[in-house]
mmCIF file of C-alpha atoms and ligand atoms in Angstrom:
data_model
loop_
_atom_site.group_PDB
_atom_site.id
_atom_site.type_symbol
_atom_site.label_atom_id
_atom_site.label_comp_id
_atom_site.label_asym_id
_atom_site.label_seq_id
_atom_site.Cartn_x
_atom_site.Cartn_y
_atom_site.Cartn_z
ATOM 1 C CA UNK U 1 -35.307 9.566 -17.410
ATOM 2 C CA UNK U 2 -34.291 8.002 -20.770
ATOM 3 C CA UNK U 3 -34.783 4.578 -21.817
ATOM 4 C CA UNK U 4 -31.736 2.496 -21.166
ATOM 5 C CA UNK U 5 -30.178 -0.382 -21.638
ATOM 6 C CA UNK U 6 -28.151 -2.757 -18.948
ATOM 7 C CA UNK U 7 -26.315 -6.090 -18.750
ATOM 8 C CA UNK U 8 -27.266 -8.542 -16.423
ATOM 9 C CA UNK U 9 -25.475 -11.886 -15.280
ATOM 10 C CA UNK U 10 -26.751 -14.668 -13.275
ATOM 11 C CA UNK U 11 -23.894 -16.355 -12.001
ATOM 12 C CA UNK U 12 -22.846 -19.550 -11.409
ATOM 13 C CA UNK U 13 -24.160 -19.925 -7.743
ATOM 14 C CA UNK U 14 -27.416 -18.766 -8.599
ATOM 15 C CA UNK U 15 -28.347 -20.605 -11.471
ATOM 16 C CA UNK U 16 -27.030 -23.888 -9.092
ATOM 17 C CA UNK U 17 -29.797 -22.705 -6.712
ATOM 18 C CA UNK U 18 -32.723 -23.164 -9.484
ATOM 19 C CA UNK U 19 -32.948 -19.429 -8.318
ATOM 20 C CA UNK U 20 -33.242 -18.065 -12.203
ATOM 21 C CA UNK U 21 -36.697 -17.680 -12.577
ATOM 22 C CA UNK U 22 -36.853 -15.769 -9.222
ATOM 23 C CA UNK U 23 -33.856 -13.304 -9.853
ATOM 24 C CA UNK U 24 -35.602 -12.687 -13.847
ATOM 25 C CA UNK U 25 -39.071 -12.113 -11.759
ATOM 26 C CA UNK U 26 -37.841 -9.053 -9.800
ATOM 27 C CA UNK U 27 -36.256 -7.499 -13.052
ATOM 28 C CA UNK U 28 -40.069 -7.876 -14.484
ATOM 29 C CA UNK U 29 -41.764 -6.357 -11.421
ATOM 30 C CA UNK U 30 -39.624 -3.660 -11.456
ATOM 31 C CA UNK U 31 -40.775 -2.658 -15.177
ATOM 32 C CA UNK U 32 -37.472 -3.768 -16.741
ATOM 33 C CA UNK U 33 -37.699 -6.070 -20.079
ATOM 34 C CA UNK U 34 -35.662 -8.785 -21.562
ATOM 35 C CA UNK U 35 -34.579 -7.989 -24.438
ATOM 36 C CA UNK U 36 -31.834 -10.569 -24.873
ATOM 37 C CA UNK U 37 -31.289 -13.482 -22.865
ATOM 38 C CA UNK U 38 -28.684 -17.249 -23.223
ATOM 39 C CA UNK U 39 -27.477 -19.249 -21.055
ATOM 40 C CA UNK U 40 -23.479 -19.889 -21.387
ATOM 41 C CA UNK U 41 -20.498 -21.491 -19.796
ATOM 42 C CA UNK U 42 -18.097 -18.999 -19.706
ATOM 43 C CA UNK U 43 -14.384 -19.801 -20.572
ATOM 44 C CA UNK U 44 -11.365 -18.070 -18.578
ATOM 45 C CA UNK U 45 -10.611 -16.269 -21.145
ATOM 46 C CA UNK U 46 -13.842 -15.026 -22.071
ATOM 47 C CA UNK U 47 -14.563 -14.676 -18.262
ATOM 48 C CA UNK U 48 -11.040 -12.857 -17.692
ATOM 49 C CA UNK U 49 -11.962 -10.104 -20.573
ATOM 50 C CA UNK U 50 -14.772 -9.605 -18.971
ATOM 51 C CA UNK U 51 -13.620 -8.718 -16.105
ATOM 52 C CA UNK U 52 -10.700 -7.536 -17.515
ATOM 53 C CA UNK U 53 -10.534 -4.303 -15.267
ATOM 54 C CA UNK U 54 -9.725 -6.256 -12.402
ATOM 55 C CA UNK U 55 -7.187 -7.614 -13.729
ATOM 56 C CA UNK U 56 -4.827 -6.135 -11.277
ATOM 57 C CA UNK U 57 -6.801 -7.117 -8.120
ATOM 58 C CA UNK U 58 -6.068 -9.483 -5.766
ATOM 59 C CA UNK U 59 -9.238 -11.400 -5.917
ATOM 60 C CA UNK U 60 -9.244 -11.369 -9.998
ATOM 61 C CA UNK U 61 -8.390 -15.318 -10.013
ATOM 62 C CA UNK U 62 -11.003 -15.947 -7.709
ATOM 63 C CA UNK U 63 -12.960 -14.101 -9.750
ATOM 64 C CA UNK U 64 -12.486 -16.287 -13.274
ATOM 65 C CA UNK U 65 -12.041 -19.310 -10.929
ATOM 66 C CA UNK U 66 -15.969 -19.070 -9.693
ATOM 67 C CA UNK U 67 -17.293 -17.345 -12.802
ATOM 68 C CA UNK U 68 -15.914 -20.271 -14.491
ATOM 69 C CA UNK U 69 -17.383 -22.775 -12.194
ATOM 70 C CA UNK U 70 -20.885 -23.520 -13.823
ATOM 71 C CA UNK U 71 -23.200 -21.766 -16.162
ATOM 72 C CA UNK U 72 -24.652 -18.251 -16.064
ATOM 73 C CA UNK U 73 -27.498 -16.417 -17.744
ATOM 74 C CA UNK U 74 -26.628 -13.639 -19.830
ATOM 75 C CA UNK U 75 -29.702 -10.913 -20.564
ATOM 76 C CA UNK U 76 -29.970 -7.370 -21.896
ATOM 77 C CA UNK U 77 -32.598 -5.252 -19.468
ATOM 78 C CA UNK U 78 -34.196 -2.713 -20.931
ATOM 79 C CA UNK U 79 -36.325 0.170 -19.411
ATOM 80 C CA UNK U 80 -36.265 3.658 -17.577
ATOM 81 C CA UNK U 81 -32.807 4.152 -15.845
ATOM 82 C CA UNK U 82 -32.361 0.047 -16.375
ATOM 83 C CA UNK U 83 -28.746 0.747 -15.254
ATOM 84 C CA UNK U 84 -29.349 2.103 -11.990
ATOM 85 C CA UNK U 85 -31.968 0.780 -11.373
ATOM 86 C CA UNK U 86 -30.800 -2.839 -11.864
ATOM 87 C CA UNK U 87 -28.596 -1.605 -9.174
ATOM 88 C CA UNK U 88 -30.768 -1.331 -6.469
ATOM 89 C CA UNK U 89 -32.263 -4.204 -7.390
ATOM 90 C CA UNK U 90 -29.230 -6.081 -6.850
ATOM 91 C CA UNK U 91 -28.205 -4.222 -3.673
ATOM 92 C CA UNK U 92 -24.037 -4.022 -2.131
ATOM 93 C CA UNK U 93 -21.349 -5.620 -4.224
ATOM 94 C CA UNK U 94 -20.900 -7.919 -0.108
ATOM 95 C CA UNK U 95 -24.526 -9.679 0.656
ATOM 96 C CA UNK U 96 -23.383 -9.326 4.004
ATOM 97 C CA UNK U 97 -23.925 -5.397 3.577
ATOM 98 C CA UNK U 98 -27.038 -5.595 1.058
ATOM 99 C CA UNK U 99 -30.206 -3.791 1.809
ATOM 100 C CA UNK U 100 -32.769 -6.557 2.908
ATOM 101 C CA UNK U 101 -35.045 -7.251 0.002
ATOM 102 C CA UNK U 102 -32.354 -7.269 -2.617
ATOM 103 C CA UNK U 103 -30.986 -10.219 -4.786
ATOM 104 C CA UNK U 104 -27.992 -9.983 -3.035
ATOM 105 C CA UNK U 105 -29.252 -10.468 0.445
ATOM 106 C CA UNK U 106 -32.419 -13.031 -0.468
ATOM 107 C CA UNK U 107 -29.818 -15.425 -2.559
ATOM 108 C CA UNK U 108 -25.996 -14.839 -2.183
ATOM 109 C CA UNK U 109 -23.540 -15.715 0.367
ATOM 110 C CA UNK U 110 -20.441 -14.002 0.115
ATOM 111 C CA UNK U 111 -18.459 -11.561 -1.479
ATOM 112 C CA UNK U 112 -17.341 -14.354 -4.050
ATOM 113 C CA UNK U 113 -20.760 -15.677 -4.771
ATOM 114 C CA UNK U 114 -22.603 -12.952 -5.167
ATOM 115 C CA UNK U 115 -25.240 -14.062 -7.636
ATOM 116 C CA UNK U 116 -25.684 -11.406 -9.895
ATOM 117 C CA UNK U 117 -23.308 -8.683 -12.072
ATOM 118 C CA UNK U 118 -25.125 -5.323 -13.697
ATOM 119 C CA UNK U 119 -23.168 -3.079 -15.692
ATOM 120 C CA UNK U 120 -22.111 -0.092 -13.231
ATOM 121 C CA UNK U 121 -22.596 2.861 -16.305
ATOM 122 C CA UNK U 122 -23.837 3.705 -19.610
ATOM 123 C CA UNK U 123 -20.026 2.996 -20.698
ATOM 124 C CA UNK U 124 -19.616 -0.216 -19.204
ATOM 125 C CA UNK U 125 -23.315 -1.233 -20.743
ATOM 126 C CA UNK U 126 -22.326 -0.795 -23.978
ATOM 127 C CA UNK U 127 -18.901 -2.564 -23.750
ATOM 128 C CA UNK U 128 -20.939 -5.588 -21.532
ATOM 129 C CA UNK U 129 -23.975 -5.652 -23.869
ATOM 130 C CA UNK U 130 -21.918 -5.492 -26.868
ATOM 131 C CA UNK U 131 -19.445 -8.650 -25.457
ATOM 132 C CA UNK U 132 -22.053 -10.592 -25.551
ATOM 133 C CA UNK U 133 -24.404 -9.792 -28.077
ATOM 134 C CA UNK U 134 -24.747 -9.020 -31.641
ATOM 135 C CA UNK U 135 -27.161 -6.620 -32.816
ATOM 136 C CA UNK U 136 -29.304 -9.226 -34.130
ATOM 137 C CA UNK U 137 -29.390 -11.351 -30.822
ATOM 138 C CA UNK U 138 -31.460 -8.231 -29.471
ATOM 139 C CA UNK U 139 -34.791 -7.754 -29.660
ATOM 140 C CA UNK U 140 -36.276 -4.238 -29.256
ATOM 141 C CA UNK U 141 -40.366 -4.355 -27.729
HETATM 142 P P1 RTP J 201 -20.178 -7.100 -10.580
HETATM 143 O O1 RTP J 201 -19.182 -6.366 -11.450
HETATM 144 O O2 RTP J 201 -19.958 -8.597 -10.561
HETATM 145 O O3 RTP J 201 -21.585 -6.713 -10.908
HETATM 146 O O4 RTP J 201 -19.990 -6.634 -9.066
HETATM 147 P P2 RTP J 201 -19.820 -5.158 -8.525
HETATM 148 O O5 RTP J 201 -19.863 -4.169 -9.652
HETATM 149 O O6 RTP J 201 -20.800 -4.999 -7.422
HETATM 150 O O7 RTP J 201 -18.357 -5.234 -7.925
HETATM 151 P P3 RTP J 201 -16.932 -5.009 -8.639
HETATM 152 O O8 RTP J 201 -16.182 -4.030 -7.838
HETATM 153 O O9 RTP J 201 -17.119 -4.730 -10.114
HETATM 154 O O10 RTP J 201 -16.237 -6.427 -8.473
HETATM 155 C C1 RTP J 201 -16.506 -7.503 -9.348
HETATM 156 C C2 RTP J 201 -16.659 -8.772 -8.548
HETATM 157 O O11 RTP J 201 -15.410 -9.085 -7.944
HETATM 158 C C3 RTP J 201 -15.639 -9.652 -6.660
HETATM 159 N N1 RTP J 201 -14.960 -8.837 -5.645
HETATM 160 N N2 RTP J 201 -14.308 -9.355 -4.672
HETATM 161 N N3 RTP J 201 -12.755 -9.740 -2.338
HETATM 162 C C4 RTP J 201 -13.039 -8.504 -2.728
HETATM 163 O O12 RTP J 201 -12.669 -7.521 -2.127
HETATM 164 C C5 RTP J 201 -13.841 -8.345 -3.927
HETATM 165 N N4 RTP J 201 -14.200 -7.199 -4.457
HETATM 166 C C6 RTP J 201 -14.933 -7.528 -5.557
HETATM 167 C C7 RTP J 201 -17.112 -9.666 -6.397
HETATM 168 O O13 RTP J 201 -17.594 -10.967 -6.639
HETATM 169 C C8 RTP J 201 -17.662 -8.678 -7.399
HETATM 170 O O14 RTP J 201 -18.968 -9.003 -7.789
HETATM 171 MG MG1 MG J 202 -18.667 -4.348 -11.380
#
C-alpha cells in the first residue's frame, strides 16, 4: 500500500477533555506520523467551508455551531494507507455504534461531539490538507 497522506481534527470536545495527547498517541502506535500539526479556533466561516458539503443537511448548523465552540488541533498524518487507516482508528461517525477500542467510543459522546474528523478519501485529503496548510507548514520525515 502507498504512502499516504490524511487530515486529522481534534475537535472542540476533545481538546476540552485534556484528551489531545491521548488521541495523538494512538495515531503514533499505529505507525502514522505528524507531519503538520496547530492548534486553531475555527471561525464559521472557515468552519462552514469546511464542511461545506453538508451544507444542505439538517444538522450543518449544529455542525459550525459546536465546531465553533472551542479550539481544535489540526495535523497532517502520514504513513501506509494513513487515510483508511485513520479510519479505523477513529471508529463509526455515532460513538454510540463505534467498535470498542476506538477514539470514538473511549472519548466521545454523541453524534455531535464526536471528537475527531479524518478525511474520508484521497480527494477529500488533498482538499482538507491543502485548507489548512501550506506546503511549507509540512514537514516530510
Ligand atoms: P467527520 O467528517 O467529522 O470526520 O465525520 P464523518 O466523516 O464520520 O461523518 P460525516 O458524514 O462527514 O458528517 C460530518 C459530521 O457531521 C455530524 N453529523 N451529524 N445528526 C446527524 O445525523 C449527523 N450526521 C453527521 C457528525 O458530527 C459528523 O462527524
Ligand atoms: Mg466526513
Amino acid at each position: 500500500m502507498a504512502t499516504e497522506r490524511t487530515l486529522s481534527i481534534i475537535k472542540p470536545d476533545a481538546v476540552a477533555k485534556n484528551a489531545i495527547g491521548d488521541i495523538i498517541a494512538r495515531f503514533e502506535k499505529a505507525g502514522l506520523k505528524v507531519v503538520a500539526a496547530k492548534m486553531v479556533h475555527l471561525s464559521e466561516e472557515k468552519a462552514g467551508g469546511f464542511y461545506a458539503e453538508h451544507k444542505e443537511r439538517p444538522f450543518f448548523k449544529d455542525l459550525v455551531g459546536f465546531m465553533t465552540s472551542g479550539p481544535v488541533v489540526v495535523q497532517v498524518l502520514e504513513g501506509e494507507g494513513a487515510i483508511a487507516k485513520n479510519r479505523d482508528l477513529m471508529g463509526a461517525t455515532n460513538p454510540k455504534e463505534a467498535a470498542p477500542g476506538t477514539i470514538r467510543a473511549d472519548f466521545a459522546e454523541t453524534i455531535d461531539a464526536n471528537a475527531v474528523h479524518g478525511s474520508d478519501s484521497p480527494e477529500s485529503a488533498e482538499r482538507e490538507i491543502s485548507y489548512f496548510f501550506g506546503n511549507d507548514e509540512i514537514c516530510p520525515r
